Amino acid sequence: MTKKIAVLAGDGIGPEIVAEAVKVLNAFKQDGLDIELEYGLIGGAAYDETGSPLPEETLQMAKQADAILLGAVGGYKWESLDISVRPEKGLLGIRSQLNLFANLRPALLYPQLADASTLKPEVVSGLDLMIVRELTGGIYFGQPRGIRILENGEKEGYNTLVYRESEINRIGRVAFDIARKRQSRVCSVDKANVLECTELWRETMTALSKDYADVELSHMYVDNAAMQLVRAPKQFDVMVTTNMFGDILSDCASMLTGSIGMLPSASLDENGKGMYEPIHGSAPDIAGQNIANPLATILSAAMMLRYTLDQPAFADRIESAVSKVLDQGLRTADIFSAGMTRVTTAEMGDAVVAAL
Amino acid sequence: MTKKIAVLAGDGIGPEIVAEAVKVLNAFKQDGLDIELEYGLIGGAAYDETGSPLPEETLQMAKQADAILLGAVGGYKWESLDISVRPEKGLLGIRSQLNLFANLRPALLYPQLADASTLKPEVVSGLDLMIVRELTGGIYFGQPRGIRILENGEKEGYNTLVYRESEINRIGRVAFDIARKRQSRVCSVDKANVLECTELWRETMTALSKDYADVELSHMYVDNAAMQLVRAPKQFDVMVTTNMFGDILSDCASMLTGSIGMLPSASLDENGKGMYEPIHGSAPDIAGQNIANPLATILSAAMMLRYTLDQPAFADRIESAVSKVLDQGLRTADIFSAGMTRVTTAEMGDAVVAAL
Ligand SMILES: CC(C)[C@H](C(=O)O)[C@@H](O)C(=O)O
Ligand SMILES: CC(C)[C@H](C(=O)O)[C@@H](O)C(=O)O
């Protein structure tokens, strides 16, 4: 049966990088990949056109699709908008409306790009860690929230961090299941010494670990986790944490690799349906210049083939092709180094297609 | 007039490292430093003795003192206690009861220890950034908080992130004032694209910056800040942020230097009264072995002399003495490297006293 993929390019470099991933997916059609792509507006682009960062039409398209390929949202242009209509709300809306609670963010060092890390080679060589971030709860979505005026006339802003056991169990299981296919170690990150909400997080993870006797569970406070990522990132296999902590730690972790332009991510619901997007942002400063690195988005398409479309062979072909173009010395500006061949966004996409 | 200093050694390596800082302070008495030290219990040590991590007697002593010297609190031993009596509550209690809202956390690379960083030398050499963390508000102290049972029987944990304009202005002013004595650049870190509370933070900082036309204010989302700290930490001069974000970012920043055993911190109220403590924790795994690095605590005493006791000359002498012992090649285990002389906690303290 034909699988529907909603393609939401978004803002900044989004359209350019998504176009290259689409090239790669389309190249598989002749080999029997039965997909149909539909295009929708999201983020600032959607706001400019419709007044909403997540138009109803896009939401319906995303709901009906089997998988979603997303570019990136946001940019300076929309930073002064009210928070309720910012581009980011489009992304948060899809995550929440589609129940994409499990965000998988690998931090992987590509041996061909080992030099790009700001960390010493011995600290990061071979780095391969997976951050599992809860994506539809926590302080991102907790109620009540807002800005109120106090009696003395001053403003007060407030947000609510909230997790219930079932949400913690659900994301915990994803982390434990992934760990089983890796090195069977899960580090749960919280601030249980200060925040009651994450005290419950820790207790719940500990109770859940009884179902996974073969996986080693450890706990770490978030401040220590941020330090340990810098000190000795290879100590980690799978990290699981809240929405907010995961936002911070996964960006830190991906930057350790020096190849943030290379890292894909998946956001999954309970049935394996998912949204796939690069970890990096919309990079408005380089938008439209045909210099952005499309590999993270191309690798996101590979993740989609693996996790949602059940086409591991096609996923493998993309991943090997990416490795091949790196071996060939092709580099976009962000990963360029002396002796390599500098290519544009489109040239990189073409090279991957040629190497499939 | 005699200045009273409350000495709260706390847990783990706390007593050992504080003892060395006390040695250094006492050495100044013969040169006319008029101080009187009083000792109090805090943290796990206080809990074990009195059932409270912050006994009333300690709180009164801290309130009446001119300054407080703290070791560290916490440890595995107390991790299963209820959150309300954990050692950390002692620290949080003092911060809050004494209104120590401004936490200054320098991240400084000591040239003698440049090798200790996990980052490449060119990325961190000369690193000197100051993180100003709000310390008595935000999600650490917001109400309501707790764990409740839902109708369906499952538990739900919740905490509240809250800031009002006056709190943001107060910490903002500290950051701007410090920036004026440095490179006149403040980067305010928030998550204004998602959290209304930090949207108010950003607006308030922007409004406040009108009073500091000579200081350059920029804004950064917290996830990006965590990445930028790893990518190019030298871009920052002063960073100012919320209690929770500051907890995470300051630990990350201090680890970049590779010399976390060297970094002091100050927590100040509106009148310059303060609590001084090393950035590192209680390190229960090495407690009692006379191998911990006392330099962060000794440098915290220097900060105390500078910021609260108005004795910059004594502060200078400590800082030069620390530089001297490093030049002499003396190293505790945490900063040891080939060719250096390994010393114990007490030997390091003695060496600093000798070098004053
Ligand atoms: C754009 C923003 C809302 C988003 C987030 O905070 O989750 C982004 O930083 C991410 O990590 O996907
Ligand atoms: C011990 C703990 C409560 C404390 C905090 O979270 O503030 C510590 O991590 C710190 O940064 O001083």
XYZ file of C-alpha atoms and ligand atoms in Angstrom:
736
model
C 0.000 0.000 0.000
C 1.177 3.475 -0.809
C 2.584 5.246 2.220
C 1.798 8.895 2.623
C 4.558 11.213 3.747
C 3.739 14.745 4.800
C 6.619 17.021 3.906
C 6.742 20.178 6.019
C 9.742 22.213 4.973
C 9.222 25.145 7.345
C 11.517 28.135 7.606
C 15.056 29.284 6.960
C 17.123 26.526 5.388
C 14.166 24.120 5.801
C 13.054 24.138 2.144
C 16.585 23.657 0.801
C 17.531 20.723 3.004
C 14.159 19.029 2.700
C 14.407 19.216 -1.104
C 17.558 17.083 -0.958
C 15.969 14.475 1.299
C 13.037 14.341 -1.098
C 15.452 13.727 -4.001
C 16.817 10.746 -2.119
C 13.382 9.322 -1.274
C 12.191 9.786 -4.849
C 15.241 7.972 -6.128
C 13.956 4.832 -4.396
C 10.658 4.872 -6.268
C 12.205 3.083 -9.241
C 13.342 0.390 -6.804
C 9.817 -0.147 -5.584
C 9.473 2.229 -2.633
C 5.778 3.008 -2.728
C 5.405 6.478 -1.271
C 3.386 9.553 -2.003
C 4.595 12.949 -0.842
C 2.264 15.755 0.194
C 3.451 19.243 1.028
C 2.209 21.429 3.851
C 2.980 24.753 5.467
C 4.304 25.030 9.007
C 6.048 27.556 11.240
C 6.764 31.104 10.157
C 6.036 30.279 6.528
C 2.572 29.095 7.554
C 2.041 32.095 9.801
C 2.904 34.497 6.999
C 0.469 32.785 4.647
C -2.400 31.922 6.998
C -1.910 33.707 10.325
C -1.304 30.408 12.087
C 1.973 28.497 12.522
C -0.019 25.260 12.281
C -2.940 25.655 9.867
C -5.757 23.147 10.249
C -4.984 21.797 6.779
C -1.418 20.969 7.775
C -2.540 19.345 10.996
C -5.008 17.127 9.120
C -2.400 16.227 6.517
C 0.040 15.296 9.277
C -2.581 13.218 11.070
C -3.470 11.320 7.931
C 0.100 10.750 6.821
C 2.069 7.663 7.735
C 5.121 9.739 8.492
C 6.215 13.358 8.497
C 9.425 14.837 7.209
C 10.144 18.208 8.759
C 12.792 20.807 7.904
C 13.034 23.400 10.646
C 10.952 26.254 12.036
C 11.600 29.723 13.398
C 13.818 32.690 12.740
C 14.565 36.256 13.802
C 11.760 37.470 11.588
C 9.104 36.088 13.908
C 10.831 36.595 17.261
C 8.757 39.574 18.268
C 5.444 37.821 17.619
C 3.293 36.818 20.532
C 4.402 33.446 21.897
C 1.051 31.886 20.931
C 1.642 32.293 17.188
C 5.404 31.883 16.969
C 6.703 29.388 14.402
C 7.757 27.089 17.247
C 4.096 26.682 18.205
C 3.585 24.855 14.903
C 6.139 22.276 15.839
C 4.910 21.970 19.418
C 1.351 21.653 18.128
C 2.165 18.713 15.860
C 4.148 16.971 18.580
C 1.310 17.291 21.017
C -1.674 16.718 18.691
C -0.077 13.629 17.197
C 1.149 12.303 20.536
C 4.739 12.123 19.391
C 5.982 11.622 22.927
C 9.291 9.863 22.229
C 12.064 11.973 20.792
C 15.156 10.000 19.799
C 18.271 12.086 19.365
C 21.432 10.212 18.550
C 24.777 11.910 19.156
C 27.204 10.128 16.937
C 30.702 11.069 15.952
C 31.391 10.426 12.281
C 34.968 9.164 12.043
C 35.409 11.137 8.814
C 34.569 14.313 10.766
C 36.446 13.557 13.964
C 38.413 16.792 13.600
C 35.282 18.918 13.658
C 34.669 18.327 17.350
C 35.882 20.998 19.743
C 36.720 18.172 22.136
C 39.980 16.284 22.147
C 39.905 13.192 19.917
C 40.437 10.726 22.763
C 37.414 12.133 24.595
C 34.967 11.783 21.702
C 36.292 9.233 19.222
C 33.700 6.521 18.770
C 31.053 8.520 20.619
C 27.626 6.983 20.060
C 24.975 7.949 22.534
C 21.229 8.084 22.242
C 19.176 10.664 24.073
C 15.547 9.759 24.607
C 13.654 12.933 25.378
C 10.019 13.040 26.555
C 8.361 15.336 24.040
C 4.688 15.930 24.802
C 4.686 16.692 28.512
C 6.628 18.473 31.196
C 6.990 22.216 31.434
C 6.531 22.610 27.677
C 2.848 21.815 27.952
C 1.977 22.089 31.664
C -0.960 24.185 32.829
C -1.419 26.759 34.296
C 0.921 29.019 32.349
C 1.031 32.660 31.366
C 1.877 36.153 32.515
C -0.305 37.826 35.139
C -0.363 41.244 36.747
C 0.173 41.252 40.500
C -1.641 43.540 42.935
C 1.337 45.867 43.080
C 1.162 46.246 39.317
C 4.187 44.222 38.359
C 4.046 41.308 35.960
C 4.702 37.718 36.946
C 5.375 34.904 34.483
C 4.640 31.286 35.376
C 4.808 27.796 33.898
C 4.079 24.381 35.304
C 6.311 21.332 35.208
C 4.138 18.249 35.486
C 4.514 14.512 34.868
C 2.315 11.618 35.841
C 3.470 8.032 36.277
C 1.974 6.777 33.011
C 3.883 9.388 31.007
C 7.124 8.505 32.742
C 6.586 4.777 32.243
C 5.800 5.266 28.580
C 9.015 7.129 27.797
C 10.981 4.912 30.151
C 9.948 1.824 28.182
C 11.121 3.396 24.946
C 14.522 4.041 26.516
C 14.849 0.556 27.991
C 13.795 -1.070 24.703
C 16.359 0.922 22.757
C 19.057 0.151 25.305
C 18.440 -3.566 24.765
C 19.477 -3.156 21.133
C 22.572 -1.228 22.195
C 24.737 -1.597 25.293
C 21.881 -2.179 27.725
C 22.576 0.847 29.874
C 20.097 3.607 30.640
C 20.963 6.765 32.539
C 17.875 8.631 33.710
C 18.464 12.332 34.229
C 16.451 14.366 36.717
C 16.730 16.936 39.490
C 15.204 14.710 42.149
C 17.055 16.485 44.949
C 15.134 19.696 44.294
C 12.032 19.106 42.156
C 9.273 16.853 43.422
C 8.122 16.255 39.865
C 11.439 14.675 39.003
C 11.540 12.853 42.312
C 8.484 11.020 40.974
C 10.367 10.601 37.677
C 13.217 8.849 39.471
C 10.962 6.627 41.584
C 8.943 5.626 38.537
C 12.020 4.792 36.458
C 13.380 2.730 39.317
C 10.123 0.784 39.622
C 9.953 0.286 35.848
C 13.483 -1.077 35.730
C 12.231 -4.190 37.525
C 10.704 -5.182 34.152
C 14.103 -4.815 32.515
C 16.438 -6.809 34.707
C 18.846 -7.152 31.770
C 19.283 -3.381 31.445
C 21.393 -1.391 33.877
C 19.642 1.735 35.153
C 21.524 4.630 36.713
C 20.334 8.075 37.773
C 22.076 11.391 37.432
C 21.199 14.957 38.385
C 20.874 17.188 35.353
C 23.670 19.553 36.379
C 26.035 16.641 36.784
C 24.848 15.188 33.464
C 25.759 18.440 31.705
C 29.215 18.218 33.264
C 29.684 14.550 32.484
C 28.772 15.122 28.838
C 31.744 17.459 28.621
C 34.043 15.435 30.867
C 33.513 11.908 29.558
C 30.623 11.562 27.107
C 31.523 8.001 26.196
C 30.349 6.800 29.610
C 26.753 7.000 28.338
C 24.756 4.558 26.234
C 21.124 5.728 26.440
C 20.029 8.797 28.399
C 16.364 9.355 29.162
C 14.990 12.611 30.476
C 12.240 15.207 30.567
C 11.240 17.502 27.730
C 13.146 20.551 29.003
C 16.277 18.759 30.228
C 16.302 16.743 26.997
C 16.163 19.923 24.942
C 19.274 21.245 26.662
C 21.279 18.038 26.998
C 20.627 16.794 23.475
C 21.847 20.036 21.957
C 24.935 19.909 24.136
C 25.536 16.253 23.233
C 25.116 16.785 19.523
C 27.552 19.676 19.563
C 30.160 17.435 21.203
C 30.328 15.487 17.960
C 31.148 18.596 15.962
C 28.787 17.271 13.329
C 25.486 18.774 14.333
C 24.714 19.282 10.645
C 24.791 15.480 10.379
C 22.409 14.438 13.135
C 18.828 13.288 12.490
C 16.032 12.794 14.993
C 12.772 10.932 15.292
C 9.653 11.800 17.277
C 7.432 8.761 17.669
C 3.961 7.970 18.930
C 2.908 4.717 20.586
C 2.322 2.990 17.248
C 5.597 3.858 15.595
C 4.214 6.694 13.522
C 6.701 9.483 13.516
C 7.994 12.866 12.569
C 11.578 13.037 11.347
C 13.749 16.111 11.344
C 17.344 17.254 11.624
C 18.523 18.184 15.122
C 19.830 21.545 13.955
C 17.610 24.589 13.554
C 16.428 26.803 10.719
C 19.687 28.803 10.458
C 18.070 31.921 8.983
C 21.475 33.565 8.555
C 22.422 31.137 5.770
C 18.960 30.499 4.320
C 18.587 30.619 0.547
C 22.317 30.415 -0.114
C 22.484 26.745 -1.114
C 25.238 26.151 1.446
C 23.381 24.359 4.264
C 24.222 20.746 5.021
C 21.344 18.485 3.919
C 22.797 15.305 5.432
C 20.941 15.497 8.758
C 17.658 15.721 6.868
C 18.664 12.941 4.474
C 19.568 10.795 7.477
C 16.217 11.725 9.029
C 14.597 10.215 5.944
C 16.653 7.082 6.601
C 15.367 6.986 10.186
C 11.839 7.297 8.789
C 12.392 4.324 6.494
C 13.713 2.298 9.406
C 11.348 3.221 12.242
C 8.025 3.977 10.573
C 8.025 2.595 7.029
C 9.669 -0.684 7.934
C 12.117 -0.455 5.039
C 15.463 -1.106 6.726
C 17.170 -1.972 3.440
C 16.476 1.462 1.993
C 17.563 3.035 5.290
C 20.834 1.133 5.123
C 21.416 2.305 1.573
C 21.038 5.948 2.594
C 23.336 5.567 5.561
C 26.042 3.874 3.484
C 25.672 6.489 0.773
C 26.239 9.244 3.312
C 29.309 7.468 4.560
C 30.504 7.127 0.983
C 30.183 10.819 0.132
C 32.074 11.677 3.302
C 34.782 9.202 2.296
C 34.872 10.913 -1.101
C 35.803 14.092 0.745
C 32.648 16.008 -0.103
C 31.848 18.644 2.506
C 29.349 21.453 2.907
C 30.643 24.634 4.517
C 29.768 23.657 8.113
C 31.950 20.542 8.021
C 34.583 21.735 5.562
C 38.253 21.280 6.377
C 41.481 21.627 4.441
C 42.000 19.103 1.669
C 38.305 18.352 1.266
C 36.003 19.249 -1.623
C 33.513 21.962 -0.856
C 30.014 21.336 -2.215
C 26.667 23.094 -2.153
C 23.462 21.811 -0.583
C 22.174 20.542 -3.908
C 25.493 19.021 -4.925
C 25.600 17.103 -1.665
C 22.087 15.774 -2.260
C 22.996 14.738 -5.791
C 26.136 13.022 -4.553
C 24.133 10.990 -2.050
C 21.665 9.960 -4.758
C 24.560 8.917 -6.974
C 26.044 6.881 -4.136
C 22.851 5.054 -3.171
C 35.199 45.724 64.098
C 35.530 41.977 64.238
C 33.807 40.266 61.310
C 31.953 37.066 62.040
C 32.309 34.224 59.596
C 30.003 31.232 59.862
C 31.850 28.135 58.734
C 29.537 25.363 57.534
C 31.631 22.437 56.405
C 28.784 20.113 55.461
C 29.218 16.646 54.018
C 31.642 14.457 52.094
C 34.889 16.280 51.432
C 33.363 19.460 52.929
C 35.195 19.297 56.276
C 38.588 18.574 54.659
C 38.505 21.375 52.110
C 37.015 23.910 54.500
C 39.781 23.169 57.002
C 42.353 24.310 54.437
C 40.491 27.530 53.662
C 40.296 28.194 57.395
C 44.077 27.716 57.647
C 44.530 30.396 55.030
C 42.115 32.844 56.676
C 43.705 32.284 60.077
C 47.132 32.976 58.613
C 45.990 36.550 57.939
C 45.137 37.220 61.568
C 48.749 38.102 62.356
C 48.570 40.647 59.534
C 45.557 42.339 61.075
C 42.583 40.534 59.546
C 40.009 40.855 62.302
C 37.743 37.846 61.951
C 36.045 35.413 64.248
C 35.040 31.984 62.996
C 31.985 30.130 64.234
C 31.157 26.585 63.243
C 27.727 25.194 62.398
C 26.132 22.032 61.118
C 24.432 21.834 57.737
C 23.277 19.206 55.254
C 23.492 15.503 55.934
C 25.791 16.042 58.888
C 23.154 18.291 60.453
C 20.363 15.863 59.624
C 22.194 12.979 61.266
C 22.758 15.012 64.423
C 19.495 16.954 64.691
C 16.962 15.522 62.211
C 17.071 18.719 60.155
C 19.462 19.657 57.330
C 19.267 23.276 58.499
C 18.932 23.432 62.292
C 17.570 26.675 63.712
C 20.889 27.285 65.447
C 22.747 27.177 62.131
C 20.230 29.460 60.461
C 20.588 32.022 63.265
C 24.365 31.793 63.126
C 24.290 32.348 59.360
C 21.932 35.306 59.706
C 24.099 36.960 62.321
C 27.373 36.335 60.516
C 28.908 38.826 58.110
C 29.758 36.053 55.678
C 29.425 32.317 55.353
C 31.995 29.823 54.179
C 30.394 26.604 52.980
C 31.957 23.277 52.036
C 29.438 21.088 50.256
C 26.290 19.150 51.089
C 24.758 15.837 50.093
C 25.801 12.296 49.342
C 24.516 8.819 48.516
C 23.900 8.196 52.188
C 20.934 10.568 52.259
C 19.548 10.009 48.755
C 16.620 7.900 49.875
C 15.438 10.432 52.447
C 12.283 12.376 51.799
C 13.042 15.426 49.660
C 11.983 17.761 52.504
C 14.861 16.728 54.774
C 17.583 16.016 52.228
C 20.948 17.677 52.803
C 20.302 19.928 49.788
C 17.384 21.499 51.648
C 19.891 22.950 54.105
C 21.653 24.795 51.319
C 18.421 25.877 49.647
C 17.099 27.036 53.020
C 20.071 29.313 53.679
C 19.953 30.752 50.163
C 16.309 31.552 50.509
C 16.165 32.664 54.161
C 19.143 34.961 53.701
C 17.964 36.277 50.344
C 21.168 35.277 48.591
C 19.654 35.829 45.169
C 22.788 36.471 43.124
C 24.997 33.496 42.436
C 28.289 34.353 40.732
C 30.016 31.431 39.100
C 33.184 32.196 37.221
C 34.447 29.694 34.658
C 38.106 30.422 34.287
C 40.813 28.416 32.634
C 44.023 28.375 34.651
C 46.883 28.518 32.146
C 48.861 26.103 34.327
C 46.036 23.570 33.940
C 45.218 24.152 30.285
C 45.830 20.461 29.559
C 43.151 19.353 31.976
C 40.317 20.536 29.746
C 38.658 17.954 27.537
C 38.343 20.699 24.923
C 40.996 21.563 22.394
C 43.407 24.242 23.640
C 42.462 26.787 20.977
C 38.795 26.530 21.993
C 39.332 27.207 25.697
C 42.677 28.952 26.188
C 42.085 32.217 27.993
C 38.485 31.300 28.801
C 37.092 33.680 31.421
C 33.357 33.826 31.658
C 31.066 34.729 34.511
C 27.717 33.090 34.981
C 25.234 35.071 37.052
C 22.533 32.703 38.235
C 19.325 33.770 39.959
C 19.337 31.771 43.172
C 16.243 32.346 45.290
C 13.414 32.069 42.774
C 12.279 30.162 39.746
C 11.276 26.527 39.787
C 13.508 25.831 42.789
C 11.136 27.687 45.077
C 7.884 28.134 43.126
C 4.546 27.133 44.624
C 2.477 24.982 44.214
C 4.732 21.925 44.209
C 4.462 18.329 45.281
C 3.201 14.905 44.308
C -0.541 14.268 44.205
C -2.700 11.231 43.549
C -4.992 11.522 40.543
C -8.528 10.167 40.395
C -7.367 7.117 38.485
C -4.950 6.357 41.289
C -1.716 7.280 39.585
C 0.727 9.801 41.017
C 1.482 13.138 39.412
C 4.457 15.326 40.323
C 4.385 19.077 39.769
C 6.528 22.165 40.257
C 6.051 25.800 39.347
C 8.435 28.036 37.481
C 7.718 31.625 38.451
C 9.476 34.987 38.177
C 8.194 38.497 38.673
C 9.677 41.614 37.123
C 11.353 42.830 40.311
C 13.243 39.554 40.688
C 14.404 39.678 37.089
C 15.478 43.310 37.361
C 17.387 42.615 40.558
C 19.496 39.828 39.061
C 19.771 41.659 35.762
C 21.345 44.650 37.492
C 23.936 42.424 39.139
C 24.866 41.023 35.726
C 25.055 44.428 34.038
C 27.129 45.866 36.891
C 29.595 42.990 36.704
C 29.793 43.277 32.916
C 30.823 46.912 33.280
C 33.928 45.790 35.144
C 34.644 43.193 32.461
C 34.006 43.308 28.724
C 30.597 44.984 28.950
C 28.673 42.159 27.314
C 25.722 40.343 28.867
C 24.058 37.329 27.303
C 20.695 36.589 28.890
C 19.645 32.955 28.553
C 16.001 31.909 28.453
C 13.495 29.720 26.626
C 11.282 32.605 25.565
C 10.000 30.719 22.526
C 8.288 28.153 24.724
C 7.955 29.341 28.331
C 5.903 32.432 29.091
C 7.815 32.900 32.334
C 11.042 33.339 30.408
C 9.318 35.458 27.801
C 8.789 37.909 30.669
C 12.441 37.360 31.609
C 13.535 38.420 28.122
C 11.237 41.450 27.960
C 12.345 42.598 31.399
C 16.046 42.250 30.585
C 15.521 44.186 27.374
C 13.744 46.997 29.224
C 16.424 47.048 31.928
C 19.198 47.310 29.350
C 18.029 50.870 28.621
C 19.681 51.814 31.941
C 22.940 50.291 30.739
C 23.502 51.785 27.322
C 27.221 51.058 27.651
C 26.655 47.320 28.026
C 25.744 45.123 25.071
C 22.820 42.811 25.784
C 22.109 39.705 23.722
C 19.588 36.907 24.224
C 20.014 33.203 23.653
C 17.753 30.183 24.025
C 19.013 27.786 26.654
C 19.449 24.853 24.259
C 21.544 26.992 21.962
C 23.518 28.316 24.954
C 24.411 24.756 25.942
C 25.634 24.146 22.391
C 27.536 27.413 22.174
C 29.332 26.699 25.441
C 30.757 23.584 23.793
C 31.256 25.126 20.347
C 32.845 28.467 21.217
C 32.774 29.324 24.920
C 35.027 32.343 24.513
C 32.227 34.245 22.794
C 30.701 34.935 26.221
C 31.581 37.561 28.800
C 28.736 37.524 31.359
C 25.770 35.159 31.117
C 22.680 35.779 33.235
C 19.934 33.245 33.663
C 17.321 31.571 35.848
C 18.000 29.331 38.828
C 17.468 26.031 36.953
C 19.171 26.992 33.690
C 22.035 28.494 35.685
C 22.462 25.271 37.613
C 22.914 23.322 34.372
C 24.898 25.835 32.345
C 27.303 26.767 35.115
C 28.237 23.153 35.725
C 28.758 22.662 32.019
C 30.828 25.847 31.771
C 32.999 25.016 34.745
C 33.741 21.571 33.352
C 34.936 23.158 30.100
C 37.861 24.569 32.016
C 38.915 21.139 33.219
C 39.579 22.755 36.551
C 36.319 22.386 38.365
C 38.267 21.666 41.538
C 39.586 25.216 41.221
C 36.410 27.242 40.844
C 34.856 29.273 43.677
C 31.427 30.856 43.824
C 29.625 33.591 45.681
C 25.948 33.915 46.584
C 25.114 37.492 47.507
C 22.202 39.396 48.958
C 21.300 42.995 48.159
C 23.744 44.389 50.708
C 26.786 42.411 49.657
C 26.517 39.856 52.423
C 27.342 36.494 51.017
C 27.874 32.788 51.191
C 31.011 31.445 49.550
C 31.541 27.895 48.387
C 33.348 25.809 45.804
C 31.400 25.029 42.635
C 32.082 21.321 42.938
C 30.039 19.007 45.145
C 30.614 16.890 48.224
C 32.339 14.021 46.343
C 31.416 11.335 48.887
C 33.460 8.752 46.976
C 36.724 10.425 47.971
C 35.685 11.841 51.351
C 38.041 11.347 54.265
C 41.000 10.392 52.070
C 42.864 13.695 52.226
C 43.038 13.812 48.418
C 40.368 16.406 47.539
C 41.429 19.692 45.991
C 40.997 22.525 48.534
C 41.803 25.317 46.078
C 38.207 26.089 45.066
C 37.344 26.574 48.734
C 40.468 28.614 49.375
C 39.581 30.784 46.367
C 36.037 31.065 47.760
C 37.593 32.570 50.875
C 39.364 35.042 48.589
C 36.044 35.952 46.975
C 34.637 36.490 50.471
C 37.470 38.855 51.334
C 36.870 40.773 48.127
C 33.079 40.952 47.913
C 31.873 40.956 51.501
C 34.738 41.825 53.828
C 36.164 44.589 51.661
C 39.709 43.291 51.981
C 40.904 43.157 48.377
C 44.560 43.095 49.382
C 44.129 39.846 51.295
C 42.076 38.449 48.408
C 44.874 39.303 45.992
C 47.390 37.565 48.203
C 45.370 34.344 48.187
C 44.910 34.428 44.447
C 48.615 34.991 43.808
C 49.519 32.275 46.276
C 47.284 29.814 44.414
C 48.941 30.796 41.163
C 52.328 30.310 42.801
C 51.642 26.797 44.063
C 50.413 25.849 40.606
C 53.598 27.292 39.125
C 55.542 25.204 41.639
C 53.923 22.156 40.067
C 51.897 21.132 43.113
C 48.782 19.184 42.143
C 46.059 17.282 43.966
C 44.848 14.082 42.286
C 42.054 15.734 40.274
C 44.445 18.066 38.446
C 47.522 15.851 38.446
C 49.477 15.350 35.248
C 52.835 13.849 34.365
C 55.850 15.756 35.637
C 53.958 17.468 38.444
C 54.211 16.897 42.193
C 51.258 15.128 43.718
C 50.120 16.548 47.060
C 47.383 15.846 49.577
C 44.555 18.172 50.572
C 46.417 19.333 53.669
C 49.739 19.692 51.859
C 48.069 21.895 49.270
C 46.585 24.092 52.004
C 49.976 24.361 53.731
C 51.648 25.259 50.444
C 49.186 28.075 49.855
C 49.762 29.414 53.375
C 53.510 29.288 52.780
C 53.085 31.169 49.492
C 50.850 33.938 50.843
C 12.075 25.076 18.308
C 11.846 24.620 19.731
C 10.431 24.797 20.146
C 12.312 23.173 19.928
C 12.177 22.734 21.368
O 12.479 23.472 22.296
O 11.768 21.588 21.578
C 13.742 22.894 19.484
O 14.662 23.548 20.290
C 13.966 21.420 19.532
O 14.757 20.972 20.362
O 13.328 20.700 18.753
C 22.987 20.756 45.768
C 21.983 21.422 44.870
C 20.707 21.704 45.588
C 22.551 22.687 44.233
C 21.576 23.331 43.270
O 20.912 22.640 42.491
O 21.489 24.557 43.284
C 23.866 22.486 43.513
O 23.713 21.693 42.375
C 24.406 23.828 43.158
O 24.464 24.127 41.956
O 24.727 24.608 44.059
